[in-house]
PDB file of C-alpha atoms and ligand atoms in Angstrom:
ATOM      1  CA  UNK A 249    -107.221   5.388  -3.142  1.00 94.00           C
ATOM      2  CA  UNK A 250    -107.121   8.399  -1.826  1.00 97.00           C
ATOM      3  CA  UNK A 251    -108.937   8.836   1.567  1.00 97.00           C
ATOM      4  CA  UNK A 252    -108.828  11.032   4.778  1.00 98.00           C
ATOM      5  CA  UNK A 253    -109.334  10.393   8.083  1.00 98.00           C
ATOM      6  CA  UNK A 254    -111.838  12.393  10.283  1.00 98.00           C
ATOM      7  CA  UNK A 255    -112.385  12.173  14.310  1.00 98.00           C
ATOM      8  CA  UNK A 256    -111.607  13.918  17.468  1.00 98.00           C
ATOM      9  CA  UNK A 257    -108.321  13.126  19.415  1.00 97.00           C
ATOM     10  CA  UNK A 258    -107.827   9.486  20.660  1.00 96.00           C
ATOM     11  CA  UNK A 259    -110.346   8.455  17.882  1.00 98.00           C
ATOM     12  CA  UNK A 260    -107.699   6.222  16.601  1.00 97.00           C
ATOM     13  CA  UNK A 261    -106.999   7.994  13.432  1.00 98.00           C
ATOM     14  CA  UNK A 262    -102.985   7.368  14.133  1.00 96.00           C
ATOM     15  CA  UNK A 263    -103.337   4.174  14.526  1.00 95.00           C
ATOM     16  CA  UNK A 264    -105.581   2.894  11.962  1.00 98.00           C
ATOM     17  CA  UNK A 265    -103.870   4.496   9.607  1.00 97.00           C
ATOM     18  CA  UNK A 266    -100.753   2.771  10.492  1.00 95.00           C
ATOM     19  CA  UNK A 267    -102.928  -0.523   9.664  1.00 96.00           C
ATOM     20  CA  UNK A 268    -103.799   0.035   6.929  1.00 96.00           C
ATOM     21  CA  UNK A 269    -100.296   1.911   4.902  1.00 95.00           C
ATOM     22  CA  UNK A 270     -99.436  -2.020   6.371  1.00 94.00           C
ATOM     23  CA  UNK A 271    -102.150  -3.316   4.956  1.00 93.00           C
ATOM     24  CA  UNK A 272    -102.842  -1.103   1.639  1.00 93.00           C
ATOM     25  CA  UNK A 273     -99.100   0.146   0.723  1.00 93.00           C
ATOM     26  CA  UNK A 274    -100.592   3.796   1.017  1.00 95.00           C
ATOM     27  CA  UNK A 275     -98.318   6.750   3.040  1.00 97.00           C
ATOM     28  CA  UNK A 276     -99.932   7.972   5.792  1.00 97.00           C
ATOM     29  CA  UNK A 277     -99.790  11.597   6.068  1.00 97.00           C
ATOM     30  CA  UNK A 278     -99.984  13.383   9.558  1.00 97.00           C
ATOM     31  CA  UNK A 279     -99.523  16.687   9.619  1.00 97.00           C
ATOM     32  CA  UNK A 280     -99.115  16.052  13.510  1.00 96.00           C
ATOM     33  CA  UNK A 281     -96.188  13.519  12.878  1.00 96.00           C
ATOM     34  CA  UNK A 282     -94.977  16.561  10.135  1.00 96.00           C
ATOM     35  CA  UNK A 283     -95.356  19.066  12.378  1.00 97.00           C
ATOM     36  CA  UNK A 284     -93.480  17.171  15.875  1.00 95.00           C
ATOM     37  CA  UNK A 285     -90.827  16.487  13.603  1.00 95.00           C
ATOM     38  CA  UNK A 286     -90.448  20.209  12.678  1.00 95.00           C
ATOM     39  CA  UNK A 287     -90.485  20.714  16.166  1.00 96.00           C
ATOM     40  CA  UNK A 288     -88.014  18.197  17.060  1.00 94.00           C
ATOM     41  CA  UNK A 289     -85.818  19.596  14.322  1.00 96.00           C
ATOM     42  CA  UNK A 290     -85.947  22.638  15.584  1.00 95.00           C
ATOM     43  CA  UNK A 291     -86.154  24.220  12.518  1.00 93.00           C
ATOM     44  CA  UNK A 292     -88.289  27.899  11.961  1.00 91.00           C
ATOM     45  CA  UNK A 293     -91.724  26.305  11.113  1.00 91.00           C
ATOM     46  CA  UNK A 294     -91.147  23.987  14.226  1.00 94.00           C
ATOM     47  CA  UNK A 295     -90.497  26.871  16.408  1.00 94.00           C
ATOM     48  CA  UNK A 296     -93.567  28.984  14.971  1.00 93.00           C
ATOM     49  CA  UNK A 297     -95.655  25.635  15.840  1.00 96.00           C
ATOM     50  CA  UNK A 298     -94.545  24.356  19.258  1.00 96.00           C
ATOM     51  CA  UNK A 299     -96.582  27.400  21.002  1.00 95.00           C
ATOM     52  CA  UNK A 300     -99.888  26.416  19.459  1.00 96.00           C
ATOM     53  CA  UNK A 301     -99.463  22.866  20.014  1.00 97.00           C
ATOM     54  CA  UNK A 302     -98.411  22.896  23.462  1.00 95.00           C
ATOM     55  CA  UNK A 303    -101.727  24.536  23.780  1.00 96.00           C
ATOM     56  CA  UNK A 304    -103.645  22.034  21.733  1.00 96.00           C
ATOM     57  CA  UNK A 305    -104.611  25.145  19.607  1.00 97.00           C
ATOM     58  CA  UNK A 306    -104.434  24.920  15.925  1.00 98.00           C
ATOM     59  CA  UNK A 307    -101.615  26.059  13.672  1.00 98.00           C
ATOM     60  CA  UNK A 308    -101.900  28.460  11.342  1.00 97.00           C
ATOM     61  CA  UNK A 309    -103.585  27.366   8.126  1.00 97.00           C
ATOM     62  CA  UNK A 310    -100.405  28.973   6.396  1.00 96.00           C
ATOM     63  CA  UNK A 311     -97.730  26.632   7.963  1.00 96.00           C
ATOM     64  CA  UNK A 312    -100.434  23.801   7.784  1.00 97.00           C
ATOM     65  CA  UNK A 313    -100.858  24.343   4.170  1.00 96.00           C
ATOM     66  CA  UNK A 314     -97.691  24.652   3.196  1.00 93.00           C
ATOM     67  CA  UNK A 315     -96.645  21.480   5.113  1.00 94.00           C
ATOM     68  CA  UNK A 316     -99.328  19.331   2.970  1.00 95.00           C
ATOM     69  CA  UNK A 317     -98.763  20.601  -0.129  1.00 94.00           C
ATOM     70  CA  UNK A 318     -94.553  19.896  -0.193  1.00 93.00           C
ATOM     71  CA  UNK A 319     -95.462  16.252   1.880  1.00 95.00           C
ATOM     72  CA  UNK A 320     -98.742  15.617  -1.689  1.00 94.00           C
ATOM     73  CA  UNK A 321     -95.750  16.758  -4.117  1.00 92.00           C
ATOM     74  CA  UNK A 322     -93.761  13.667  -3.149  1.00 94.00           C
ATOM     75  CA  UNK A 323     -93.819  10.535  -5.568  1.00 93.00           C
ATOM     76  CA  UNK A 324     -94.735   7.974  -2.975  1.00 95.00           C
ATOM     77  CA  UNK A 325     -98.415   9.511  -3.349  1.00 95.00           C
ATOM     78  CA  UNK A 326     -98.782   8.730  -7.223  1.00 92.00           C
ATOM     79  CA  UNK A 327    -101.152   5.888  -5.816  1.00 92.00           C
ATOM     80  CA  UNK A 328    -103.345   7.416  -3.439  1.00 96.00           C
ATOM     81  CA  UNK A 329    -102.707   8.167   0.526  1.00 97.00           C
ATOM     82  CA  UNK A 330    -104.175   8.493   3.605  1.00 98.00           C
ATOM     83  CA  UNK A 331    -104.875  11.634   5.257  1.00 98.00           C
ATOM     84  CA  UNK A 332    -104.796  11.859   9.207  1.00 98.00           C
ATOM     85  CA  UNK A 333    -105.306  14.897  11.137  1.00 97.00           C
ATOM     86  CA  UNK A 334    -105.894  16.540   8.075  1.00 98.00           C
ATOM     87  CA  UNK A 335    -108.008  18.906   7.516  1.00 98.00           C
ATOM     88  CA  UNK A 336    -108.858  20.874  10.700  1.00 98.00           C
ATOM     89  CA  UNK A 337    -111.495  23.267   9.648  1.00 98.00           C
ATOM     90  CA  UNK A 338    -113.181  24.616   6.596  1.00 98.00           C
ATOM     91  CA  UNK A 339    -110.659  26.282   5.196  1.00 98.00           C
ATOM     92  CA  UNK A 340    -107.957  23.655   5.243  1.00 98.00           C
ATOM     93  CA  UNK A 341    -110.601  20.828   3.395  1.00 98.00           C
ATOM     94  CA  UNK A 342    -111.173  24.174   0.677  1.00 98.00           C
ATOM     95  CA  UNK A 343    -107.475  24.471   0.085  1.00 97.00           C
ATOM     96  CA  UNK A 344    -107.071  20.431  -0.149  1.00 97.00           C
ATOM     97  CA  UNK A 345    -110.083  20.658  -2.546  1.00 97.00           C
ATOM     98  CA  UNK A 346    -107.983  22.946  -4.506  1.00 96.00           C
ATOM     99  CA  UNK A 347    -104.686  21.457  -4.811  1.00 93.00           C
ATOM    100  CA  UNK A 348    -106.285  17.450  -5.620  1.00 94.00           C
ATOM    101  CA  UNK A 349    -108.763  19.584  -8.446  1.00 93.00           C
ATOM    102  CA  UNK A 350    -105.292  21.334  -9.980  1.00 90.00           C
ATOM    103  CA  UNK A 351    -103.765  17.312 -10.589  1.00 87.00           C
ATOM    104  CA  UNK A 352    -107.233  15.764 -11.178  1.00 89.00           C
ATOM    105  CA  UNK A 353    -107.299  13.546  -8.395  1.00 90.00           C
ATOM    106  CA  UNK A 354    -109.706  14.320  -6.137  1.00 95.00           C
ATOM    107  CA  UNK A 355    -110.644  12.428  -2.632  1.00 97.00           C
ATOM    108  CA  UNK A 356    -112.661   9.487  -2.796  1.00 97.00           C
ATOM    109  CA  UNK A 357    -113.818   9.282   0.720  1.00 97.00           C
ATOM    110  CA  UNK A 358    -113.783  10.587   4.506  1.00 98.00           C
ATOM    111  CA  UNK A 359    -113.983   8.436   6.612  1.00 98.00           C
ATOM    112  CA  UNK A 360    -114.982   9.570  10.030  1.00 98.00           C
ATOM    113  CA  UNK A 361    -113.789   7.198  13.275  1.00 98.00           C
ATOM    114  CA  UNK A 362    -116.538   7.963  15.890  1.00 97.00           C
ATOM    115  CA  UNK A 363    -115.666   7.529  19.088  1.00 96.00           C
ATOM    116  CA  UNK A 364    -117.752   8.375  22.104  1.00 93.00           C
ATOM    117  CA  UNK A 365    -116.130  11.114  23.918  1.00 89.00           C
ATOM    118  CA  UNK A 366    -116.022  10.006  27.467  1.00 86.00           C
ATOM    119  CA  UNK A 367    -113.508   7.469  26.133  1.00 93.00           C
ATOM    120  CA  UNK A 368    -111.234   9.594  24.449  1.00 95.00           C
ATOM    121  CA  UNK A 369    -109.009  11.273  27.561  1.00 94.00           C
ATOM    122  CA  UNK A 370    -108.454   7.350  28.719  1.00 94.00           C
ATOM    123  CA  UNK A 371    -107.048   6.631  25.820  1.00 95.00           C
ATOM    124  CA  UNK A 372    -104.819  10.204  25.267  1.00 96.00           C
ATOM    125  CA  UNK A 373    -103.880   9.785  28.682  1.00 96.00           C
ATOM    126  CA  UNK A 374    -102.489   6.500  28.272  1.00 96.00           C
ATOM    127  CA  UNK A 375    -101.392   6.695  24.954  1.00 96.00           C
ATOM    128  CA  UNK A 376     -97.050   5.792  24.792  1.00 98.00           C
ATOM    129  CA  UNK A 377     -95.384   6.072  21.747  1.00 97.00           C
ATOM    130  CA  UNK A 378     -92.402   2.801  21.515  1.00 97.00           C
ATOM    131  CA  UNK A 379     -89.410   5.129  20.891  1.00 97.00           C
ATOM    132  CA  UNK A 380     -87.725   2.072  19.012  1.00 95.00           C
ATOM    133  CA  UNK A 381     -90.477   1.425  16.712  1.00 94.00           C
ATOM    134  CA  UNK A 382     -92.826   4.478  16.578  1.00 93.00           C
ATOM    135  CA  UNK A 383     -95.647   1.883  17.184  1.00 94.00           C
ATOM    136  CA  UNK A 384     -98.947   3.795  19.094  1.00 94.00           C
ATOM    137  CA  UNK A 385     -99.446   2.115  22.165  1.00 97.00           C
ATOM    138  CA  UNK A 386    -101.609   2.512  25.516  1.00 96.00           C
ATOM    139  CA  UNK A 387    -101.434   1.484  29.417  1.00 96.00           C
ATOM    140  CA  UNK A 388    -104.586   0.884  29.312  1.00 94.00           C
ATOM    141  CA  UNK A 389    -105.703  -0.844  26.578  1.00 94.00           C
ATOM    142  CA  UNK A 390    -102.350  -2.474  24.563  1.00 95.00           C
ATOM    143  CA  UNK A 391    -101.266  -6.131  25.711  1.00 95.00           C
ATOM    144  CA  UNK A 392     -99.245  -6.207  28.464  1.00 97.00           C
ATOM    145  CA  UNK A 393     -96.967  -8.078  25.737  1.00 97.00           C
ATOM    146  CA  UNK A 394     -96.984  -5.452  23.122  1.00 96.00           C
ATOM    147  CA  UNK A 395     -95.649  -3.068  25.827  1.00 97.00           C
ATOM    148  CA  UNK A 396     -93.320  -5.266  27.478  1.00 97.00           C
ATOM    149  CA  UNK A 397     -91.609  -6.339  23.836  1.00 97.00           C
ATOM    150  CA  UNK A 398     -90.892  -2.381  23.545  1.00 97.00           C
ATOM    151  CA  UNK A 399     -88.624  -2.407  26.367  1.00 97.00           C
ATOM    152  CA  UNK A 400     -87.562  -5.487  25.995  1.00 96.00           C
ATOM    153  CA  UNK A 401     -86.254  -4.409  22.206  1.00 95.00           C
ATOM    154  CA  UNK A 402     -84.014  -1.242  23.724  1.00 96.00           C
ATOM    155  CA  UNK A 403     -86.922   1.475  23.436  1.00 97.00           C
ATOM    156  CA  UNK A 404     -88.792   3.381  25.445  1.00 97.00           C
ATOM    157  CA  UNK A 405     -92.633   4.380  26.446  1.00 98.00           C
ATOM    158  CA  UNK A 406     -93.035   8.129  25.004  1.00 97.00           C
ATOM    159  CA  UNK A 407     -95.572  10.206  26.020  1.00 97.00           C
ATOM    160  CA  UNK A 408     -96.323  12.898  23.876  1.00 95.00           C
ATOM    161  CA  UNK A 409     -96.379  16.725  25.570  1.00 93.00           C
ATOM    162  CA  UNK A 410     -99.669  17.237  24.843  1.00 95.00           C
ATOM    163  CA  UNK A 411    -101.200  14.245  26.055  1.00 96.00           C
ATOM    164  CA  UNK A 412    -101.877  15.912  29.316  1.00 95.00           C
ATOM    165  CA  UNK A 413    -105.359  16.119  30.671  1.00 95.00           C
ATOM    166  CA  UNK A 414    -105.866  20.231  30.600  1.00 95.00           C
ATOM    167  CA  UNK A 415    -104.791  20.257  26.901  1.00 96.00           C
ATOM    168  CA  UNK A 416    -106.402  17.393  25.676  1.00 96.00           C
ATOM    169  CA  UNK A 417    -109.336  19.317  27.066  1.00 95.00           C
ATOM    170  CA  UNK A 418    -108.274  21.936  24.911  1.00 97.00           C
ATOM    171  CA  UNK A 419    -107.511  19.571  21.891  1.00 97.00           C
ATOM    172  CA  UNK A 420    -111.121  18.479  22.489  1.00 97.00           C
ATOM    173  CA  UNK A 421    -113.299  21.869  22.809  1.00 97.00           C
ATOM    174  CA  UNK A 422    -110.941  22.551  19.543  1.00 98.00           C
ATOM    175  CA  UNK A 423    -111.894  19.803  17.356  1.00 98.00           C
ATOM    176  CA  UNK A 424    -115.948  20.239  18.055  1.00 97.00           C
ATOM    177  CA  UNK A 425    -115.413  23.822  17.293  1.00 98.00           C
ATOM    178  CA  UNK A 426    -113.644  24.163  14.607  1.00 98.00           C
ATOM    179  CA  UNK A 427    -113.400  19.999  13.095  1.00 98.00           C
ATOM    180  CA  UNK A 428    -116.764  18.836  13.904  1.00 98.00           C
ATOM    181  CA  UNK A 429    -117.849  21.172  10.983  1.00 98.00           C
ATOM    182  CA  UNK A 430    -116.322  18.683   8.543  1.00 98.00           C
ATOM    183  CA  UNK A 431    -118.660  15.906   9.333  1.00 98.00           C
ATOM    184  CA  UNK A 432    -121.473  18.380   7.566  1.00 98.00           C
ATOM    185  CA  UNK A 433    -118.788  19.534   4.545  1.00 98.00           C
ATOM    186  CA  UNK A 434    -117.938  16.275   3.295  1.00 98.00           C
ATOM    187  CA  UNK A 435    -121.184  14.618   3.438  1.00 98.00           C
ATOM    188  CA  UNK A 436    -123.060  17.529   1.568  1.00 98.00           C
ATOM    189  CA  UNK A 437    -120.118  16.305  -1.523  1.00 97.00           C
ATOM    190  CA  UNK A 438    -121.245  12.738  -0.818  1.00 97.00           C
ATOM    191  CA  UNK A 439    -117.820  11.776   0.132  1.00 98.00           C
ATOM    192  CA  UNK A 440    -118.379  10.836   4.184  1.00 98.00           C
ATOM    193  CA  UNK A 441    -118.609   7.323   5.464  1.00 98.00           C
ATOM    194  CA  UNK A 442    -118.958   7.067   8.800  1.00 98.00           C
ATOM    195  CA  UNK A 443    -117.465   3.906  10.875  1.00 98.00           C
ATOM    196  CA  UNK A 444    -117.945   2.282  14.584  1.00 98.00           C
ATOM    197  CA  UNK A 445    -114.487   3.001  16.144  1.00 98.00           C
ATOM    198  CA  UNK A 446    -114.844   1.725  19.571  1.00 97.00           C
ATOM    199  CA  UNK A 447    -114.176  -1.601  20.465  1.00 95.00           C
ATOM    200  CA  UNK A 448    -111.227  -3.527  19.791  1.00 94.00           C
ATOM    201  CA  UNK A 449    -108.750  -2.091  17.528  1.00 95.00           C
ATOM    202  CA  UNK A 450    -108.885  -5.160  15.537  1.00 96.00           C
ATOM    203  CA  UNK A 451    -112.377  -4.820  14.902  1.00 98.00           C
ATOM    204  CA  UNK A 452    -111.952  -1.885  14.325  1.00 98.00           C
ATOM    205  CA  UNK A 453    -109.691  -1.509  11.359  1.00 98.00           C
ATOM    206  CA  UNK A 454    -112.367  -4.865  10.182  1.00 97.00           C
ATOM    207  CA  UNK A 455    -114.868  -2.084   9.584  1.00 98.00           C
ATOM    208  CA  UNK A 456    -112.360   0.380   8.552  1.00 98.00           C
ATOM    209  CA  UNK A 457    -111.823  -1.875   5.438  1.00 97.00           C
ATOM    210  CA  UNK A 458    -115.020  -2.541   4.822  1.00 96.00           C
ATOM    211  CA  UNK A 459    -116.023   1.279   3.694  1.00 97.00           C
ATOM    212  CA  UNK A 460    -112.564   1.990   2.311  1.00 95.00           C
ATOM    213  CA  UNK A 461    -114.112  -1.040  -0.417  1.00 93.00           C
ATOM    214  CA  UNK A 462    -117.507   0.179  -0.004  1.00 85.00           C
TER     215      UNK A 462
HETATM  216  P1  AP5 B  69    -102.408  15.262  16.009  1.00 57.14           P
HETATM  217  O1  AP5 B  69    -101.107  14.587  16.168  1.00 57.14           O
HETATM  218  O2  AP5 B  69    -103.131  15.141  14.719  1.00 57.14           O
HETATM  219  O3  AP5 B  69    -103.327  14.848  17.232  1.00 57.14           O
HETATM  220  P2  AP5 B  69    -104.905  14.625  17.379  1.00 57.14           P
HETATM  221  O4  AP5 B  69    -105.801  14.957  16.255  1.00 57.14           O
HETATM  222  O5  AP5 B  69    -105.193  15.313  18.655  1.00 57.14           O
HETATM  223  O6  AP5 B  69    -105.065  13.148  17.314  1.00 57.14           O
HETATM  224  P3  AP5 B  69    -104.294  12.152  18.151  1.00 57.14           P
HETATM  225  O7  AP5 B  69    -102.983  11.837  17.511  1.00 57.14           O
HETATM  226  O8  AP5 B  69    -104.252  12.624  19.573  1.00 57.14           O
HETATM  227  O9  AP5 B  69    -105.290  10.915  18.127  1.00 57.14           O
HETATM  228  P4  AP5 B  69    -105.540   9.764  17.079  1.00 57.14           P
HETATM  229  O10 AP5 B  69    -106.950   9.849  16.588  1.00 57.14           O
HETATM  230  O11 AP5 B  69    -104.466   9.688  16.042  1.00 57.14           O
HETATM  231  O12 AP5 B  69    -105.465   8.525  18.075  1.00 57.14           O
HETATM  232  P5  AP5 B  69    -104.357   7.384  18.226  1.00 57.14           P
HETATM  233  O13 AP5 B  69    -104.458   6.425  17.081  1.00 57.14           O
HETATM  234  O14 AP5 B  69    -103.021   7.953  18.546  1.00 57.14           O
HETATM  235  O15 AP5 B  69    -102.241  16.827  16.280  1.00 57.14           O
HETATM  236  C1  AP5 B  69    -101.487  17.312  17.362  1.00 57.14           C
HETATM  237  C2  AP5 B  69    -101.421  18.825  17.287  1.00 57.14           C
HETATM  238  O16 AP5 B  69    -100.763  19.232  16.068  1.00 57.14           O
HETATM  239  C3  AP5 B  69    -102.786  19.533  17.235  1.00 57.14           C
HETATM  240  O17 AP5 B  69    -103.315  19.752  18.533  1.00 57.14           O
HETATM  241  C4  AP5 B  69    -102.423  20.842  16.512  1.00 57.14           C
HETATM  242  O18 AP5 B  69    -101.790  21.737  17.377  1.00 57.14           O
HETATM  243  C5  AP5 B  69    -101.398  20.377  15.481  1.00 57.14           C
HETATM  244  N1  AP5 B  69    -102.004  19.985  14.197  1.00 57.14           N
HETATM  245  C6  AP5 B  69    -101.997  18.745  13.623  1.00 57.14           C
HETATM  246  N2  AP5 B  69    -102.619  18.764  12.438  1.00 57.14           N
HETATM  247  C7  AP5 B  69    -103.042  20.042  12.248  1.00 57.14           C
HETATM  248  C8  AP5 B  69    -103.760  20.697  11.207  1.00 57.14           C
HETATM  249  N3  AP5 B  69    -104.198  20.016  10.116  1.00 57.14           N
HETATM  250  N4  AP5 B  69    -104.020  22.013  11.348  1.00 57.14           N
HETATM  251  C9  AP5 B  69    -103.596  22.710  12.438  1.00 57.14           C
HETATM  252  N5  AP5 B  69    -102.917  22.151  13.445  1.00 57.14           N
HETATM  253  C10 AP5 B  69    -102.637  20.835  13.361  1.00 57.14           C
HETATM  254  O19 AP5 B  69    -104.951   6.643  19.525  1.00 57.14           O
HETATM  255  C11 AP5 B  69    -104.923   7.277  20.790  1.00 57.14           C
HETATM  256  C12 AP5 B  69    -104.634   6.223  21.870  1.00 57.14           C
HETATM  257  O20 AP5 B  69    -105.732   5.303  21.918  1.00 57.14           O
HETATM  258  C13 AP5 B  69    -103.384   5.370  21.597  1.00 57.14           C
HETATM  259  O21 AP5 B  69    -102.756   5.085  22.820  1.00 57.14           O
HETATM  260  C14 AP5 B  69    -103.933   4.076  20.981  1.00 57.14           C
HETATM  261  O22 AP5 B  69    -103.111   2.964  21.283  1.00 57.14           O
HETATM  262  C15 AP5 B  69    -105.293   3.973  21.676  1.00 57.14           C
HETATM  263  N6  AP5 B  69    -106.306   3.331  20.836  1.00 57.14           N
HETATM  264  C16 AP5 B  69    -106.523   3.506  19.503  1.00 57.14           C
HETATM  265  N7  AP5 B  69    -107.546   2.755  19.086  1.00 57.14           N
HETATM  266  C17 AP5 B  69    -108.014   2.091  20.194  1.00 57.14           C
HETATM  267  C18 AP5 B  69    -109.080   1.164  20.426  1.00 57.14           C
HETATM  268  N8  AP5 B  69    -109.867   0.752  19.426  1.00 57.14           N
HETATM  269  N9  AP5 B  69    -109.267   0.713  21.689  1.00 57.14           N
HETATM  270  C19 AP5 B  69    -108.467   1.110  22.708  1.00 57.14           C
HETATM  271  N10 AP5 B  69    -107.421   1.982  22.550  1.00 57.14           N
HETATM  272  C20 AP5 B  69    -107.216   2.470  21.299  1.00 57.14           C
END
């Protein structure tokens, strides 16, 4: 199965994803994870990124691209995968046309997590990262327990740089700009489903699996 997930910031595409490479044995594929570790690396590409995401600006197709393509090349994606976070705009879903069309595999589905956007900068705001387990967690909305078993395991509650409120505004104005534009793209080529993701993240990832079977 090979699938992509669409939606603005704090739609939940992170963490549904994680759910279901549990659930389905797929990789997940983030070119945000990707990129933050370049960054953390501090290698070249990470440096060329960190300005643009700090910004909650797009990086450049080029690094983008190249990132994707090396990460598809890998054998743990003979089986399918999940896409999250990418693509970003018209260009990027093009050049990921392209390279599944050169191996004759192309995507079976998008599947778009729509959120209501006065939600979204509660849950960016309060989104932690556990620093022990990389598990996606929130002040707000996670169990008390979930957070508490974090600490209580030796990690810590991360907060990503850019999970601050002028550049998730940013992040935001950026994704109906230049990401909404997918929505349109993949259902002219039949390919969008479109899912409920509000709620409980439970229930959530219930309806997730639904259209990934559908
Ligand atoms: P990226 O890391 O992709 O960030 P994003 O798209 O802004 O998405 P998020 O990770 O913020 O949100 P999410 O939908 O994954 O939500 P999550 O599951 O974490 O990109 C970061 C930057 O990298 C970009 O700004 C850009 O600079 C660059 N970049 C990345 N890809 C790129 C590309 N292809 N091209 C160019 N540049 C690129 O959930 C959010 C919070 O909500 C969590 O705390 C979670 O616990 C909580 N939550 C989730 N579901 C629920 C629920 N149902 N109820 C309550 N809380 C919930």
């Amino acid at each position: 199965m090979r699938i992509l997930l669409l939606g603005a910031p704090g739609a939940g595409k992170g963490t549904q994803a994680q759910k279901l490479m549990a659930d389905r044995g797929l990789p997940q594929i983030s070119t945000g994870d990707l990129l933050r570790g370049a960054v953390a690396a501090g290698s070249a590409l990470g440096r060329k990124a960190k300005a643009a995401m700090d910004a909650g600006e797009l990086v450049s197709d080029e690094i983008v691209l190249g990132i994707i393509r090396e990460r598809l090349a890998e054998g743990d994606t003979a089986n399918g995968f999940i896409l999250d976070g990418f693509p970003r705009n018209v260009a990027q879903a093009e050049a990921l046309e392209d390279v599944l069309g050169e191996v004759g595999q192309p995507l079976d589905a998008a599947i778009l997590l729509d959120v209501d956007f006065d939600i979204l900068m509660k849950r960016l705001t309060g989104r932690r990262t556990c620093s022990k387990t990389g598990k996606l967690l929130n002040i707000h909305f996670s169990p008390q327990a979930e957070l508490d078993e974090c600490i209580a395991n030796g990690g810590e509650l991360l907060q990503r740089p850019d999970d601050n409120e002028q550049t998730i505004a940013n992040r935001l104005e950026v994704y109906r700009s230049q990401t909404e534009p997918l929505i349109e793209y993949y259902r002219e080529r039949d390919k969008l489903r479109v899912i409920d993701a509000e709620g409980e993240v439970a229930a959530v990832h219930k309806r997730l699996l639904e259209a990934v079977d559908d």
